[in-house]
Coordinates of C-alpha atoms in Angstrom, one line a residue:
X1 CA 29.8 3.6 8.1
X2 CA 32.8 5.8 7.2
X3 CA 33.4 3.7 4.1
X4 CA 29.8 4.1 3.1
X5 CA 29.8 7.8 3.6
X6 CA 33.0 8.3 1.6
X7 CA 31.7 6.1 -1.2
X8 CA 28.3 7.9 -1.4
X9 CA 30.0 11.3 -1.2
X10 CA 32.3 10.5 -4.1
X11 CA 29.4 9.0 -6.0
X12 CA 27.2 12.0 -5.4
X13 CA 29.9 14.4 -6.5
X14 CA 30.3 12.4 -9.8
X15 CA 26.5 12.7 -10.4
X16 CA 26.1 16.4 -9.6
X17 CA 25.0 17.1 -13.2
X18 CA 21.9 14.8 -12.9
X19 CA 18.9 17.1 -12.1
X20 CA 16.8 14.5 -10.3
X21 CA 19.4 13.6 -7.6
X22 CA 17.9 15.0 -4.4
X23 CA 18.8 12.5 -1.7
X24 CA 21.6 13.8 0.5
X25 CA 23.7 10.9 1.8
X26 CA 25.4 13.3 4.2
X27 CA 22.2 14.3 6.0
X28 CA 21.3 12.9 9.3
X29 CA 18.0 11.1 8.7
X30 CA 17.5 10.2 12.3
X31 CA 13.9 9.9 13.4
X32 CA 14.5 10.7 17.0
X33 CA 12.9 14.2 16.6
X34 CA 9.6 12.6 15.6
X35 CA 9.2 10.9 19.0
X36 CA 8.1 14.1 20.7
X37 CA 5.1 14.3 23.0
X38 CA 4.3 17.8 21.7
X39 CA 1.0 18.3 19.9
X40 CA 0.9 17.0 16.4
X41 CA 0.2 20.4 14.9
X42 CA 1.2 21.9 11.6
X43 CA 4.7 22.6 13.0
X44 CA 5.1 18.9 13.7
X45 CA 4.0 18.0 10.2
X46 CA 6.5 20.4 8.7
X47 CA 9.2 18.6 10.6
X48 CA 7.9 15.3 9.2
X49 CA 8.0 16.8 5.7
X50 CA 11.7 17.4 6.1
X51 CA 12.2 13.6 6.5
X52 CA 11.5 13.2 2.8
X53 CA 14.0 14.0 0.0
X54 CA 11.2 15.2 -2.3
X55 CA 12.3 18.1 -4.5
X56 CA 11.4 21.5 -3.2
X57 CA 9.0 23.5 -5.3
X58 CA 7.2 20.3 -6.5
X59 CA 4.2 18.6 -4.9
X60 CA 3.6 14.9 -5.1
X61 CA -0.1 14.0 -5.0
X62 CA 0.1 10.4 -6.4
X63 CA 0.7 8.3 -3.4
X64 CA -2.0 5.9 -4.6
X65 CA 0.5 4.7 -7.2
X66 CA 3.7 4.8 -5.2
X67 CA 4.6 6.3 -1.8
X68 CA 8.0 8.0 -1.6
X69 CA 10.1 6.5 1.2
X70 CA 11.4 8.9 3.8
X71 CA 15.1 9.5 4.0
X72 CA 15.4 7.3 7.1
X73 CA 14.2 4.3 5.0
X74 CA 16.6 5.1 2.1
X75 CA 19.4 5.6 4.5
X76 CA 18.9 2.2 6.1
X77 CA 18.7 0.6 2.6
X78 CA 21.9 2.3 1.4
X79 CA 23.7 1.5 4.6
X80 CA 22.8 -2.2 4.4
X81 CA 23.8 -2.5 0.7
X82 CA 27.0 -0.7 1.0
X83 CA 28.1 -2.4 4.2
X84 CA 27.4 -5.9 3.2
X85 CA 28.9 -5.4 -0.3
X86 CA 32.1 -4.2 1.4
X87 CA 32.0 -6.9 4.1
X88 CA 30.6 -9.8 2.0
X89 CA 33.5 -12.1 2.9
X90 CA 32.7 -11.7 6.6
X91 CA 29.2 -13.2 6.3
X92 CA 29.0 -16.6 7.9
X93 CA 26.0 -17.8 6.0
X94 CA 25.6 -21.1 7.9
X95 CA 25.7 -19.5 11.3
X96 CA 22.9 -17.0 11.3
X97 CA 24.1 -14.0 9.2
X98 CA 22.7 -15.2 5.9
X99 CA 19.8 -12.7 5.8
X100 CA 22.4 -9.9 5.6
X101 CA 23.4 -11.2 2.2
X102 CA 20.2 -12.4 0.5
X103 CA 16.6 -13.0 1.2
X104 CA 14.0 -15.6 0.2
X105 CA 15.0 -18.4 2.6
X106 CA 14.5 -16.8 6.0
X107 CA 11.5 -16.3 8.2
X108 CA 12.1 -12.6 9.2
X109 CA 10.0 -13.2 12.4
X110 CA 10.8 -9.7 13.9
X111 CA 9.5 -7.8 10.9
X112 CA 6.4 -10.1 10.5
X113 CA 5.7 -9.6 14.3
X114 CA 5.7 -5.8 13.8
X115 CA 3.4 -6.1 10.8
X116 CA 1.1 -8.5 12.8
X117 CA 0.7 -5.7 15.4
X118 CA -0.4 -3.3 12.7
X119 CA -3.1 -5.5 11.2
X120 CA -3.8 -7.5 14.3
X121 CA -2.8 -11.1 13.7
X122 CA -0.1 -13.6 14.6
X123 CA 3.1 -13.3 12.7
X124 CA 2.8 -16.9 11.5
X125 CA -0.3 -15.7 9.5
X126 CA 1.8 -13.2 7.6
X127 CA 3.9 -13.8 4.5
X128 CA 6.3 -11.2 3.1
X129 CA 5.6 -10.8 -0.6
X130 CA 6.8 -8.4 -3.3
X131 CA 3.4 -6.7 -3.7
X132 CA -0.4 -7.1 -3.6
X133 CA -0.5 -8.9 -7.0
X134 CA 1.8 -11.6 -5.6
X135 CA -0.5 -12.0 -2.6
X136 CA -3.6 -12.4 -4.9
X137 CA -1.8 -15.1 -6.9
X138 CA -0.5 -17.0 -3.9
X139 CA -4.1 -17.2 -2.6
X140 CA -5.8 -17.9 -5.9
X141 CA -3.3 -20.5 -7.2
X142 CA -3.3 -22.2 -3.8
X143 CA -7.0 -22.8 -3.6
X144 CA -8.5 -26.2 -4.5
X145 CA -10.9 -24.8 -7.2
X146 CA -12.9 -27.0 -9.5
X147 CA -14.6 -26.6 -12.8
X148 CA -17.9 -24.7 -12.5
X149 CA -16.9 -23.0 -9.2
X150 CA -17.8 -19.3 -9.3
X151 CA -15.3 -16.5 -8.6
X152 CA -16.7 -13.1 -7.8
X153 CA -14.9 -9.7 -8.3
X154 CA -16.3 -6.2 -8.7
X155 CA -16.3 -4.1 -11.9
X156 CA -13.9 -1.7 -10.2
X157 CA -10.9 -3.9 -9.6
X158 CA -7.3 -3.1 -10.2
X159 CA -5.5 -5.5 -12.5
X160 CA -3.7 -6.9 -9.5
X161 CA -7.1 -7.7 -8.1
X162 CA -8.7 -9.6 -11.0
X163 CA -5.9 -11.2 -13.0
X164 CA -5.5 -14.4 -11.0
X165 CA -9.2 -15.1 -10.9
X166 CA -9.6 -14.6 -14.7
X167 CA -6.6 -16.9 -15.2
X168 CA -8.1 -19.6 -13.0
X169 CA -11.5 -19.3 -14.8
X170 CA -9.7 -20.0 -18.1
X171 CA -7.3 -22.6 -16.7
X172 CA -9.7 -24.6 -14.5
X173 CA -13.0 -24.0 -16.1
X174 CA -14.3 -21.8 -13.2
X175 CA -16.9 -19.1 -13.8
X176 CA -15.6 -15.6 -13.5
X177 CA -18.2 -12.9 -12.5
X178 CA -18.2 -9.2 -11.6
X179 CA -20.6 -7.3 -9.3
X180 CA -21.4 -3.9 -10.6
X181 CA -20.6 -1.2 -8.0
X182 CA -22.7 1.9 -7.5
X183 CA -21.4 5.3 -8.6
X184 CA -21.4 7.5 -6.5
X185 CA -20.9 4.9 -3.7
X186 CA -22.2 6.6 -0.6
X187 CA -24.4 3.9 0.9
X188 CA -22.5 0.8 2.2
X189 CA -25.6 -1.3 2.0
X190 CA -25.9 -0.7 -1.8
X191 CA -22.4 -2.2 -2.2
X192 CA -23.3 -5.2 -0.1
X193 CA -26.5 -5.7 -2.0
X194 CA -24.7 -5.4 -5.4
X195 CA -22.2 -8.1 -4.4
X196 CA -24.6 -10.6 -3.1
X197 CA -27.0 -10.1 -6.0
X198 CA -24.4 -12.1 -8.0
X199 CA -23.8 -14.8 -5.4
X200 CA -25.2 -18.3 -6.1
X201 CA -24.8 -21.7 -4.4
X202 CA -21.8 -22.2 -6.7
X203 CA -19.9 -19.1 -5.5
X204 CA -16.7 -20.3 -3.9
X205 CA -14.7 -17.0 -3.7
X206 CA -15.5 -13.4 -3.1
X207 CA -12.4 -11.3 -3.9
X208 CA -13.0 -7.6 -3.6
X209 CA -11.0 -4.4 -2.8
X210 CA -10.9 -3.0 0.7
X211 CA -10.3 0.4 -0.9
X212 CA -11.2 0.8 -4.6
X213 CA -8.0 1.9 -6.3
X214 CA -9.5 4.2 -8.9
X215 CA -12.0 6.0 -6.7
X216 CA -10.7 5.6 -3.1
X217 CA -14.0 4.2 -1.8
X218 CA -13.6 2.4 1.5
X219 CA -15.7 -0.7 1.1
X220 CA -18.0 -2.3 3.8
X221 CA -15.7 -5.3 4.0
X222 CA -16.7 -6.4 7.5
X223 CA -20.3 -6.8 6.4
X224 CA -19.3 -8.5 3.2
X225 CA -17.1 -11.0 5.0
X226 CA -19.8 -11.7 7.6
X227 CA -22.4 -12.6 5.1
X228 CA -20.0 -14.6 3.0
X229 CA -19.0 -16.6 6.1
X230 CA -22.6 -17.5 6.7
X231 CA -22.7 -19.0 3.2
X232 CA -19.4 -20.8 3.4
X233 CA -17.7 -18.6 0.8
X234 CA -13.9 -17.9 1.0
X235 CA -13.2 -14.1 1.2
X236 CA -10.0 -12.4 -0.2
X237 CA -9.5 -8.7 0.2
X238 CA -7.3 -6.5 -2.0
X239 CA -5.8 -4.1 0.6
X240 CA -3.2 -2.6 -1.8
X241 CA -4.3 0.9 -0.9
X242 CA -5.1 0.3 2.8
X243 CA -2.2 -0.4 5.2
X244 CA -1.0 3.0 6.2
X245 CA -4.1 4.8 4.9
X246 CA -6.9 3.4 7.0
X247 CA -7.1 1.1 10.1
X248 CA -6.8 -2.5 9.1
X249 CA -7.8 -5.2 11.6
X250 CA -8.0 -8.5 9.8
X251 CA -9.6 -10.3 12.8
X252 CA -12.3 -7.7 13.2
X253 CA -12.9 -7.7 9.4
X254 CA -13.2 -11.5 9.5
X255 CA -11.7 -12.1 6.0
X256 CA -10.0 -15.4 5.1
X257 CA -7.1 -13.7 3.3
X258 CA -5.8 -10.1 2.9
X259 CA -3.0 -8.7 0.9
X260 CA -1.4 -5.3 0.6
X261 CA 1.4 -3.3 -1.0
X262 CA 3.4 -1.5 1.7
X263 CA 5.2 0.6 -0.9
X264 CA 2.1 2.7 -1.1
X265 CA 0.7 4.2 2.1
X266 CA 3.2 2.7 4.5
X267 CA 6.0 4.4 2.4
X268 CA 8.2 1.3 2.3
X269 CA 10.5 0.6 -0.7
X270 CA 9.0 -0.7 -3.9
X271 CA 8.7 -4.4 -3.6
X272 CA 7.4 -4.5 0.0
X273 CA 4.2 -6.5 0.3
X274 CA 2.4 -8.7 2.8
X275 CA -0.1 -11.5 2.7
X276 CA -2.3 -12.6 5.6
X277 CA -4.2 -15.9 5.6
X278 CA -6.2 -16.9 8.6
X279 CA -4.7 -19.8 10.5
X280 CA -8.0 -21.6 10.4
X281 CA -7.9 -21.9 6.6
X282 CA -4.3 -21.6 5.6
X283 CA -3.7 -25.4 5.8
X284 CA -5.9 -25.8 2.8
X285 CA -3.8 -23.3 0.7
X286 CA -1.2 -25.0 -1.5
X287 CA 2.3 -23.4 -1.8
X288 CA 2.7 -21.5 -5.1
X289 CA 6.4 -21.1 -5.2
X290 CA 8.3 -24.0 -3.6
X291 CA 11.7 -23.9 -2.0
X292 CA 13.2 -25.5 1.2
X293 CA 10.3 -24.8 3.5
X294 CA 7.4 -25.3 1.0
X295 CA 5.8 -27.8 3.4
X296 CA 6.5 -26.1 6.7
X297 CA 3.3 -26.9 8.7
X298 CA 4.5 -25.0 11.8
X299 CA 4.8 -21.6 10.2
X300 CA 2.5 -21.4 7.2
X301 CA 3.3 -17.7 6.6
X302 CA 7.0 -18.7 6.1
X303 CA 5.9 -21.6 3.9
X304 CA 4.1 -19.3 1.5
X305 CA 7.0 -16.8 1.2
X306 CA 9.6 -19.2 -0.2
X307 CA 10.7 -17.2 -3.2
X308 CA 14.4 -17.6 -3.7
X309 CA 17.1 -15.0 -3.6
X310 CA 16.1 -11.3 -3.2
X311 CA 17.5 -8.0 -2.2
X312 CA 18.4 -8.0 1.5
X313 CA 18.8 -4.2 1.4
X314 CA 15.2 -3.9 0.4
X315 CA 14.2 -5.9 3.5
X316 CA 16.3 -3.5 5.7
X317 CA 14.3 -0.6 4.1
X318 CA 11.0 -2.5 4.6
X319 CA 11.8 -2.9 8.3
X320 CA 12.8 0.7 8.6
X321 CA 9.6 1.9 7.1
X322 CA 7.6 0.0 9.7
X323 CA 9.8 1.6 12.4
X324 CA 9.1 5.0 10.8
X325 CA 5.4 4.4 10.9
X326 CA 5.5 3.2 14.5
X327 CA 7.6 6.2 15.6
X328 CA 4.9 8.7 14.3
X329 CA 2.3 6.3 15.7
X330 CA -0.5 4.3 14.1
X331 CA -3.4 6.6 15.1
X332 CA -1.6 9.9 14.5
X333 CA -0.4 8.8 11.1
X334 CA -3.9 7.6 9.9
X335 CA -5.6 10.6 11.4
X336 CA -3.4 13.0 9.5
X337 CA -4.1 11.2 6.2
X338 CA -7.8 11.4 6.9
X339 CA -7.6 15.0 7.9
X340 CA -5.9 16.1 4.7
X341 CA -8.2 14.0 2.6
X342 CA -11.3 15.6 4.2
X343 CA -9.6 19.1 3.9
X344 CA -9.3 18.5 0.1
X345 CA -12.9 17.2 -0.2
X346 CA -14.4 20.0 1.9
X347 CA -12.7 22.5 -0.4
X348 CA -13.8 20.8 -3.6
X349 CA -17.4 20.7 -2.4
X350 CA -17.4 24.6 -2.4
X351 CA -16.5 24.7 -6.1
X352 CA -19.5 24.5 -8.4
X353 CA -17.7 23.0 -11.5
X354 CA -16.4 19.9 -9.6
X355 CA -17.9 16.5 -10.1
X356 CA -17.1 13.8 -7.5
X357 CA -16.5 10.2 -8.6
X358 CA -15.2 9.0 -5.2
X359 CA -17.4 8.8 -2.1
X360 CA -18.5 12.0 -0.4
X361 CA -19.5 9.9 2.6
X362 CA -16.6 10.5 5.0
X363 CA -17.1 7.1 6.5
X364 CA -16.2 5.7 3.1
X365 CA -13.3 8.0 2.3
X366 CA -9.7 8.6 3.4
X367 CA -6.6 9.9 1.5
X368 CA -7.8 9.4 -2.1
X369 CA -10.3 11.7 -3.8
X370 CA -11.2 11.3 -7.4
X371 CA -13.0 14.1 -9.2
X372 CA -13.5 15.9 -12.4
X373 CA -13.7 19.6 -13.5
X374 CA -16.3 20.6 -16.1
X375 CA -14.9 21.3 -19.5
X376 CA -11.5 19.8 -18.8
X377 CA -10.3 16.2 -19.3
X378 CA -8.4 14.4 -16.6
X379 CA -5.1 14.4 -18.5
X380 CA -5.5 18.1 -19.3
X381 CA -6.2 18.9 -15.6
X382 CA -3.2 16.9 -14.6
X383 CA -1.0 18.9 -17.0
X384 CA -2.6 22.2 -16.0
X385 CA -1.8 21.6 -12.3
X386 CA 1.8 20.7 -13.2
X387 CA 2.4 23.6 -15.5
X388 CA 0.9 26.2 -13.2
X389 CA 2.0 25.1 -9.8
X390 CA 4.2 21.9 -10.2
X391 CA 1.4 19.8 -8.5
X392 CA 1.3 16.2 -9.5
X393 CA -1.9 14.2 -9.0
X394 CA -2.8 11.4 -11.5
X395 CA -5.4 11.4 -14.2
X396 CA -7.8 8.4 -14.3
X397 CA -9.5 7.6 -17.6
X398 CA -10.5 10.6 -19.6
X399 CA -12.7 12.6 -17.2
X400 CA -11.2 12.1 -13.8
X401 CA -8.2 13.0 -11.7
X402 CA -7.2 11.0 -8.6
X403 CA -5.7 13.2 -5.9
X404 CA -3.8 11.3 -3.1
X405 CA -2.7 13.1 0.1
X406 CA -0.3 11.8 2.7
X407 CA 1.7 12.9 5.8
X408 CA 4.4 14.6 3.7
X409 CA 1.7 16.9 2.1
X410 CA 0.5 20.2 3.7
X411 CA -2.7 22.1 3.7
X412 CA -0.9 24.9 1.8
X413 CA -0.2 22.5 -1.0
X414 CA -3.9 21.5 -1.1
X415 CA -4.9 25.1 -1.1
X416 CA -2.8 25.7 -4.2
X417 CA -4.7 22.8 -5.9
X418 CA -8.1 24.2 -4.9
X419 CA -7.1 27.6 -6.1
X420 CA -6.3 26.2 -9.6
X421 CA -9.6 24.4 -9.7
X422 CA -11.5 27.6 -8.7
X423 CA -9.8 29.4 -11.6
X424 CA -11.4 27.0 -14.0
X425 CA -14.9 27.7 -12.7

């Protein structure tokens, strides 16, 4: 630890001239203070905010693209990388300490068990992946699809939600289809009807988002999966925006497969993803990337995460992010995201020149709100917010702006955004 602190202190001193360096390696990023039983009021959330090395005077509202890891997570990553680079020669790879040096060959059962408790499944049903796109491809490339089989997406997919299915259509002669989603989407049944309008006896896969990335709409996935199961259709859910934003219970949802990017709402380091495949169907999924355990029939989750050498420091950060989440608490964390999202939406509803593109049905909304302001393009509104108040949401297309809120944000920051939108009225 002392070697690491000395190294980072010297490195930080050498980089003092870089304006974007804000992580303080000398700070104690312990999360013990977050374990309080005190009410989770605004004072508590100000304490949580101090866990993030985000630059003061700037507000990050783009968590839907990338979540900034807290200092605790970064500290664990840096500690791991520094220690095991200094102590590399002490690693006895053959006798259990290999995961400290590299990843890609080890089951990481403890981390997978923690994740299983978050999404309600056995750890052997979870594979650790780099991101949601990897999960989609592992499922798609592993299915036994034939020429003429129909693969159904929606017209509101992220590229990481449609690419594999379009590729398979071209490669195997499958038929790729998209269901047209309603806008605004405020009625769950309209969504279910739009999807099954496209289903035929040849439909083999329904692959849809749990939360639509562009609009933040929480889809009625339980109803979709239940109807698909009646028809013998394999269901794959794109949960890239979900774990850490809304409750995810894969057993209650009833999907066959579910994938997510934990570097978004769980605030893990970039490159932290998971893939769930139900134990009842995983035996029919071929391994996509093969290494030593490519045919492991005792732990299918491990079989599907054989991906060769990776960054062990990243895995330390991934594990720390799950601990950070659990320290604050599943229900407390998700309730705060929902509270801030509703606070923003309630404020926007009072402004006459605002057009909603995301759902205004609170049962179908969480931390993402997508909207537009009359007379101003999305890119111009993003620039306006930055120039005026150093607020950074993200423009979507030409008309919309996507505004993500998370536990490190405050109601005061949201109020500043609302004030700017009012000025444009």
